[in-house]
């Protein structure tokens, strides 16, 4: 894994945003995999500014987000879909037809997961998968477990993961859904390249385990060691070992 370390979360976001804009300039029909959460906020902020500054068009870019809560409608402000509309899709004017998203209110959630896998395949696969990481080593909602799911699936959220999502639900952890739909580890690892962001001391142990520890379902991100093209974008606190 190639590791870049920056002094602040803002510097991480600025540097990765510049790389993504370069990639879109090179390939206007880039297919991006995208995360939500707190970590990517400086990245999305920089991506909006850099896209405007360099007058880069997102008209042909396609996106697939990693995950969505079960039971939260996409129109709901607490959904990951609404987060992405606020942070990226709205400001950059992505055409709706180019936005891939899981629907956690679909009548048949198994079928919804299959639909998503088919949509990613039909788009030609993901060129660049951008990830965050949970303090417990999860990516997407692939939580530490005895075994991992390869493909997009219905996942149960760990109490720790629900707590870290409480801010999105007015600070009330009881309102955070217990389940989500998430890309699986194979879906993630099939992307041509992976960029993982981690900021803050709370992520340092997970980053160390992911990069230097054994490959284990107890730390799902460790499976990224099997991927030939992973770049870590860390701030100094997350890089401390
Ligand atoms: C969200 C996602 C999650 C987050 C992780 C870290 O789409 O994929 O795996 O990346 O929970 O969240 P933050 O950035 O809020 O610490």
mmCIF file of C-alpha atoms and ligand atoms in Angstrom:
data_model
loop_
_atom_site.group_PDB
_atom_site.id
_atom_site.type_symbol
_atom_site.label_atom_id
_atom_site.label_comp_id
_atom_site.label_asym_id
_atom_site.label_seq_id
_atom_site.Cartn_x
_atom_site.Cartn_y
_atom_site.Cartn_z
ATOM 1 C CA UNK A 1 0.000 0.000 0.000
ATOM 2 C CA UNK A 2 1.225 3.485 -0.818
ATOM 3 C CA UNK A 3 0.764 5.829 2.154
ATOM 4 C CA UNK A 4 0.491 9.629 2.001
ATOM 5 C CA UNK A 5 0.518 11.501 5.321
ATOM 6 C CA UNK A 6 -0.680 15.102 5.714
ATOM 7 C CA UNK A 7 -0.709 17.418 8.722
ATOM 8 C CA UNK A 8 -4.500 17.913 8.904
ATOM 9 C CA UNK A 9 -7.783 16.320 7.735
ATOM 10 C CA UNK A 10 -8.266 19.359 5.473
ATOM 11 C CA UNK A 11 -4.920 18.700 3.781
ATOM 12 C CA UNK A 12 -5.922 15.055 3.252
ATOM 13 C CA UNK A 13 -9.167 16.171 1.601
ATOM 14 C CA UNK A 14 -7.460 18.776 -0.578
ATOM 15 C CA UNK A 15 -4.812 16.362 -1.854
ATOM 16 C CA UNK A 16 -7.225 13.524 -2.605
ATOM 17 C CA UNK A 17 -9.661 15.928 -4.288
ATOM 18 C CA UNK A 18 -6.895 17.146 -6.602
ATOM 19 C CA UNK A 19 -6.112 13.528 -7.521
ATOM 20 C CA UNK A 20 -9.761 12.746 -8.247
ATOM 21 C CA UNK A 21 -10.150 15.858 -10.409
ATOM 22 C CA UNK A 22 -6.982 14.851 -12.307
ATOM 23 C CA UNK A 23 -8.538 11.430 -12.879
ATOM 24 C CA UNK A 24 -11.762 12.979 -14.230
ATOM 25 C CA UNK A 25 -9.785 15.232 -16.572
ATOM 26 C CA UNK A 26 -7.979 12.154 -17.864
ATOM 27 C CA UNK A 27 -11.137 10.037 -18.072
ATOM 28 C CA UNK A 28 -14.353 12.128 -18.124
ATOM 29 C CA UNK A 29 -16.509 8.979 -17.799
ATOM 30 C CA UNK A 30 -14.737 7.865 -14.602
ATOM 31 C CA UNK A 31 -16.736 5.466 -12.389
ATOM 32 C CA UNK A 32 -16.290 6.394 -8.731
ATOM 33 C CA UNK A 33 -17.173 4.469 -5.577
ATOM 34 C CA UNK A 34 -17.981 6.889 -2.737
ATOM 35 C CA UNK A 35 -18.250 6.876 1.078
ATOM 36 C CA UNK A 36 -20.237 8.979 3.509
ATOM 37 C CA UNK A 37 -19.445 9.821 7.160
ATOM 38 C CA UNK A 38 -17.427 12.543 8.860
ATOM 39 C CA UNK A 39 -14.025 11.759 7.337
ATOM 40 C CA UNK A 40 -14.941 12.638 3.707
ATOM 41 C CA UNK A 41 -16.452 16.056 4.520
ATOM 42 C CA UNK A 42 -13.207 18.034 3.900
ATOM 43 C CA UNK A 43 -12.665 15.915 0.778
ATOM 44 C CA UNK A 44 -16.125 16.706 -0.645
ATOM 45 C CA UNK A 45 -15.629 20.357 0.239
ATOM 46 C CA UNK A 46 -12.307 20.423 -1.638
ATOM 47 C CA UNK A 47 -13.755 18.392 -4.517
ATOM 48 C CA UNK A 48 -16.527 20.962 -5.035
ATOM 49 C CA UNK A 49 -14.064 23.852 -4.961
ATOM 50 C CA UNK A 50 -11.433 22.164 -7.144
ATOM 51 C CA UNK A 51 -14.040 21.118 -9.738
ATOM 52 C CA UNK A 52 -15.270 24.704 -10.025
ATOM 53 C CA UNK A 53 -11.753 26.177 -10.026
ATOM 54 C CA UNK A 54 -10.636 23.882 -12.852
ATOM 55 C CA UNK A 55 -14.022 23.996 -14.634
ATOM 56 C CA UNK A 56 -14.202 20.210 -14.669
ATOM 57 C CA UNK A 57 -17.422 18.699 -15.946
ATOM 58 C CA UNK A 58 -19.059 15.870 -13.969
ATOM 59 C CA UNK A 59 -21.636 15.252 -16.725
ATOM 60 C CA UNK A 60 -20.161 11.885 -17.708
ATOM 61 C CA UNK A 61 -18.902 10.746 -14.285
ATOM 62 C CA UNK A 62 -20.798 7.834 -12.741
ATOM 63 C CA UNK A 63 -20.945 7.138 -9.028
ATOM 64 C CA UNK A 64 -21.844 4.225 -6.761
ATOM 65 C CA UNK A 65 -22.085 4.809 -3.026
ATOM 66 C CA UNK A 66 -20.955 2.123 -0.650
ATOM 67 C CA UNK A 67 -23.984 1.827 1.552
ATOM 68 C CA UNK A 68 -27.370 3.040 2.766
ATOM 69 C CA UNK A 69 -29.475 2.513 5.895
ATOM 70 C CA UNK A 70 -32.350 0.042 5.764
ATOM 71 C CA UNK A 71 -35.726 1.728 6.225
ATOM 72 C CA UNK A 72 -34.571 5.310 5.609
ATOM 73 C CA UNK A 73 -36.128 6.747 2.423
ATOM 74 C CA UNK A 74 -33.713 8.467 0.017
ATOM 75 C CA UNK A 75 -35.738 11.672 0.394
ATOM 76 C CA UNK A 76 -35.150 11.679 4.159
ATOM 77 C CA UNK A 77 -32.488 14.177 5.311
ATOM 78 C CA UNK A 78 -30.919 11.421 7.456
ATOM 79 C CA UNK A 79 -30.285 9.091 4.510
ATOM 80 C CA UNK A 80 -26.841 8.721 2.987
ATOM 81 C CA UNK A 81 -28.442 9.639 -0.319
ATOM 82 C CA UNK A 82 -29.449 13.031 1.102
ATOM 83 C CA UNK A 83 -25.932 13.502 2.526
ATOM 84 C CA UNK A 84 -24.463 12.937 -0.942
ATOM 85 C CA UNK A 85 -26.997 15.275 -2.576
ATOM 86 C CA UNK A 86 -25.936 17.992 -0.112
ATOM 87 C CA UNK A 87 -22.200 17.380 -0.318
ATOM 88 C CA UNK A 88 -21.634 16.528 -3.963
ATOM 89 C CA UNK A 89 -24.432 15.560 -6.336
ATOM 90 C CA UNK A 90 -26.433 18.776 -5.948
ATOM 91 C CA UNK A 91 -23.591 21.307 -6.014
ATOM 92 C CA UNK A 92 -21.870 19.618 -8.975
ATOM 93 C CA UNK A 93 -25.101 18.884 -10.847
ATOM 94 C CA UNK A 94 -24.616 15.165 -11.429
ATOM 95 C CA UNK A 95 -27.325 13.757 -13.715
ATOM 96 C CA UNK A 96 -29.630 11.472 -11.654
ATOM 97 C CA UNK A 97 -29.132 8.672 -14.197
ATOM 98 C CA UNK A 98 -25.411 8.626 -13.367
ATOM 99 C CA UNK A 99 -25.887 8.215 -9.624
ATOM 100 C CA UNK A 100 -25.866 4.642 -8.353
ATOM 101 C CA UNK A 101 -27.368 4.220 -4.885
ATOM 102 C CA UNK A 102 -28.783 1.440 -2.770
ATOM 103 C CA UNK A 103 -32.409 1.941 -1.733
ATOM 104 C CA UNK A 104 -32.894 0.802 1.858
ATOM 105 C CA UNK A 105 -36.686 1.017 1.412
ATOM 106 C CA UNK A 106 -36.887 -1.275 -1.634
ATOM 107 C CA UNK A 107 -39.675 -3.872 -1.210
ATOM 108 C CA UNK A 108 -37.265 -6.774 -1.779
ATOM 109 C CA UNK A 109 -33.875 -5.989 -0.239
ATOM 110 C CA UNK A 110 -32.171 -9.141 -1.594
ATOM 111 C CA UNK A 111 -33.260 -8.178 -5.096
ATOM 112 C CA UNK A 112 -32.099 -4.594 -4.461
ATOM 113 C CA UNK A 113 -28.598 -5.891 -3.642
ATOM 114 C CA UNK A 114 -28.553 -7.957 -6.849
ATOM 115 C CA UNK A 115 -29.747 -4.939 -8.840
ATOM 116 C CA UNK A 116 -26.832 -2.925 -7.471
ATOM 117 C CA UNK A 117 -24.252 -5.548 -8.410
ATOM 118 C CA UNK A 118 -25.733 -5.666 -11.920
ATOM 119 C CA UNK A 119 -25.657 -1.868 -12.208
ATOM 120 C CA UNK A 120 -21.957 -1.770 -11.236
ATOM 121 C CA UNK A 121 -21.193 -4.485 -13.792
ATOM 122 C CA UNK A 122 -23.212 -2.664 -16.476
ATOM 123 C CA UNK A 123 -21.188 0.516 -15.813
ATOM 124 C CA UNK A 124 -18.012 -1.438 -16.541
ATOM 125 C CA UNK A 125 -16.952 -1.729 -12.875
ATOM 126 C CA UNK A 126 -15.618 0.907 -10.493
ATOM 127 C CA UNK A 127 -12.436 2.720 -11.560
ATOM 128 C CA UNK A 128 -11.644 4.379 -8.239
ATOM 129 C CA UNK A 129 -13.169 3.285 -4.937
ATOM 130 C CA UNK A 130 -12.868 5.915 -2.218
ATOM 131 C CA UNK A 131 -13.229 4.622 1.321
ATOM 132 C CA UNK A 132 -13.272 5.656 4.949
ATOM 133 C CA UNK A 133 -12.599 3.184 7.754
ATOM 134 C CA UNK A 134 -14.388 2.539 11.040
ATOM 135 C CA UNK A 135 -12.436 2.572 14.303
ATOM 136 C CA UNK A 136 -13.261 -1.152 14.482
ATOM 137 C CA UNK A 137 -11.786 -1.747 11.010
ATOM 138 C CA UNK A 138 -15.053 -1.872 9.057
ATOM 139 C CA UNK A 139 -15.323 -0.583 5.511
ATOM 140 C CA UNK A 140 -18.694 0.157 4.013
ATOM 141 C CA UNK A 141 -20.832 -1.723 6.536
ATOM 142 C CA UNK A 142 -18.663 -4.815 6.438
ATOM 143 C CA UNK A 143 -18.379 -5.196 10.185
ATOM 144 C CA UNK A 144 -15.871 -7.394 12.043
ATOM 145 C CA UNK A 145 -17.337 -10.907 12.084
ATOM 146 C CA UNK A 146 -16.458 -14.582 11.920
ATOM 147 C CA UNK A 147 -16.921 -14.369 8.145
ATOM 148 C CA UNK A 148 -17.502 -11.641 5.566
ATOM 149 C CA UNK A 149 -19.980 -11.346 2.700
ATOM 150 C CA UNK A 150 -18.446 -11.087 -0.754
ATOM 151 C CA UNK A 151 -21.225 -9.156 -2.493
ATOM 152 C CA UNK A 152 -23.674 -6.369 -1.774
ATOM 153 C CA UNK A 153 -25.787 -7.529 1.154
ATOM 154 C CA UNK A 154 -27.963 -6.654 4.122
ATOM 155 C CA UNK A 155 -25.726 -5.977 7.127
ATOM 156 C CA UNK A 156 -26.305 -5.615 10.892
ATOM 157 C CA UNK A 157 -24.573 -2.622 12.405
ATOM 158 C CA UNK A 158 -22.386 -2.987 15.493
ATOM 159 C CA UNK A 159 -23.391 -0.819 18.498
ATOM 160 C CA UNK A 160 -20.112 1.126 18.031
ATOM 161 C CA UNK A 161 -21.005 1.863 14.402
ATOM 162 C CA UNK A 162 -24.523 2.971 15.340
ATOM 163 C CA UNK A 163 -23.042 5.291 17.987
ATOM 164 C CA UNK A 164 -20.668 6.862 15.471
ATOM 165 C CA UNK A 165 -23.625 7.544 13.140
ATOM 166 C CA UNK A 166 -25.799 9.130 15.853
ATOM 167 C CA UNK A 167 -24.937 12.706 14.829
ATOM 168 C CA UNK A 168 -26.782 12.124 11.557
ATOM 169 C CA UNK A 169 -29.900 11.215 13.593
ATOM 170 C CA UNK A 170 -30.001 14.268 15.868
ATOM 171 C CA UNK A 171 -27.518 12.701 18.291
ATOM 172 C CA UNK A 172 -30.030 9.979 19.244
ATOM 173 C CA UNK A 173 -28.379 6.573 18.870
ATOM 174 C CA UNK A 174 -31.739 4.840 19.368
ATOM 175 C CA UNK A 175 -32.881 6.299 16.042
ATOM 176 C CA UNK A 176 -29.903 4.929 14.067
ATOM 177 C CA UNK A 177 -31.134 1.942 12.049
ATOM 178 C CA UNK A 178 -29.862 -1.491 13.088
ATOM 179 C CA UNK A 179 -29.368 -2.598 9.496
ATOM 180 C CA UNK A 180 -27.929 -1.259 6.279
ATOM 181 C CA UNK A 181 -27.257 -2.396 2.726
ATOM 182 C CA UNK A 182 -23.572 -2.443 1.850
ATOM 183 C CA UNK A 183 -21.249 -3.378 -0.942
ATOM 184 C CA UNK A 184 -19.371 -6.555 0.001
ATOM 185 C CA UNK A 185 -15.632 -7.023 0.261
ATOM 186 C CA UNK A 186 -15.384 -8.547 -3.216
ATOM 187 C CA UNK A 187 -17.435 -5.700 -4.710
ATOM 188 C CA UNK A 188 -15.034 -3.232 -3.094
ATOM 189 C CA UNK A 189 -11.877 -5.143 -3.988
ATOM 190 C CA UNK A 190 -12.906 -5.438 -7.648
ATOM 191 C CA UNK A 191 -12.463 -1.694 -8.116
ATOM 192 C CA UNK A 192 -9.427 -0.965 -10.270
ATOM 193 C CA UNK A 193 -7.910 1.308 -7.634
ATOM 194 C CA UNK A 194 -8.733 2.084 -3.999
ATOM 195 C CA UNK A 195 -8.107 5.300 -2.044
ATOM 196 C CA UNK A 196 -8.758 5.055 1.702
ATOM 197 C CA UNK A 197 -8.954 8.148 3.904
ATOM 198 C CA UNK A 198 -8.443 8.046 7.668
ATOM 199 C CA UNK A 199 -8.111 10.996 10.012
ATOM 200 C CA UNK A 200 -7.818 11.329 13.784
ATOM 201 C CA UNK A 201 -6.094 9.298 16.484
ATOM 202 C CA UNK A 202 -9.214 7.145 16.877
ATOM 203 C CA UNK A 203 -8.444 5.496 13.543
ATOM 204 C CA UNK A 204 -4.724 4.829 14.142
ATOM 205 C CA UNK A 205 -5.113 1.272 15.488
ATOM 206 C CA UNK A 206 -7.469 0.264 12.663
ATOM 207 C CA UNK A 207 -5.076 1.721 10.072
ATOM 208 C CA UNK A 208 -2.123 -0.129 11.586
ATOM 209 C CA UNK A 209 -4.037 -3.420 11.682
ATOM 210 C CA UNK A 210 -5.291 -2.956 8.130
ATOM 211 C CA UNK A 211 -1.847 -2.307 6.720
ATOM 212 C CA UNK A 212 0.483 -4.378 8.876
ATOM 213 C CA UNK A 213 -1.634 -7.019 10.603
ATOM 214 C CA UNK A 214 -2.967 -10.405 9.548
ATOM 215 C CA UNK A 215 -5.707 -10.557 6.929
ATOM 216 C CA UNK A 216 -8.725 -11.359 9.043
ATOM 217 C CA UNK A 217 -12.512 -10.988 9.041
ATOM 218 C CA UNK A 218 -12.056 -9.520 12.537
ATOM 219 C CA UNK A 219 -10.652 -6.422 10.773
ATOM 220 C CA UNK A 220 -12.438 -6.328 7.400
ATOM 221 C CA UNK A 221 -10.237 -3.560 5.948
ATOM 222 C CA UNK A 222 -7.244 -5.919 6.207
ATOM 223 C CA UNK A 223 -8.564 -7.636 3.051
ATOM 224 C CA UNK A 224 -7.381 -4.571 1.147
ATOM 225 C CA UNK A 225 -3.860 -6.027 1.489
ATOM 226 C CA UNK A 226 -4.920 -8.401 -1.296
ATOM 227 C CA UNK A 227 -5.666 -5.503 -3.655
ATOM 228 C CA UNK A 228 -2.857 -4.483 -6.018
ATOM 229 C CA UNK A 229 -3.567 -0.737 -6.009
ATOM 230 C CA UNK A 230 -4.447 0.780 -2.629
ATOM 231 C CA UNK A 231 -3.384 4.255 -1.534
ATOM 232 C CA UNK A 232 -3.849 5.448 2.042
ATOM 233 C CA UNK A 233 -4.550 9.149 2.621
ATOM 234 C CA UNK A 234 -3.903 9.808 6.307
ATOM 235 C CA UNK A 235 -3.521 12.731 8.622
ATOM 236 C CA UNK A 236 -0.655 12.661 11.110
ATOM 237 C CA UNK A 237 -2.902 11.487 13.955
ATOM 238 C CA UNK A 238 -4.229 8.456 12.050
ATOM 239 C CA UNK A 239 -0.725 7.588 10.855
ATOM 240 C CA UNK A 240 0.751 7.433 14.364
ATOM 241 C CA UNK A 241 1.766 3.911 15.294
HETATM 242 C C1 LIG B 1 -19.877 5.092 5.084
HETATM 243 C C2 LIG B 1 -18.854 4.050 5.205
HETATM 244 C C3 LIG B 1 -18.272 3.769 6.544
HETATM 245 C C4 LIG B 1 -17.415 4.943 7.038
HETATM 246 C C5 LIG B 1 -16.821 4.646 8.401
HETATM 247 C C6 LIG B 1 -16.055 5.806 8.956
HETATM 248 O O1 LIG B 1 -20.325 5.191 3.748
HETATM 249 O O2 LIG B 1 -18.534 3.433 4.240
HETATM 250 O O3 LIG B 1 -17.485 2.602 6.472
HETATM 251 O O4 LIG B 1 -16.392 5.200 6.110
HETATM 252 O O5 LIG B 1 -17.839 4.292 9.306
HETATM 253 O O6 LIG B 1 -16.962 6.820 9.277
HETATM 254 P P1 LIG B 1 -16.448 8.274 9.718
HETATM 255 O O7 LIG B 1 -15.779 8.852 8.544
HETATM 256 O O8 LIG B 1 -17.714 9.005 10.087
HETATM 257 O O9 LIG B 1 -15.534 8.045 10.868
#
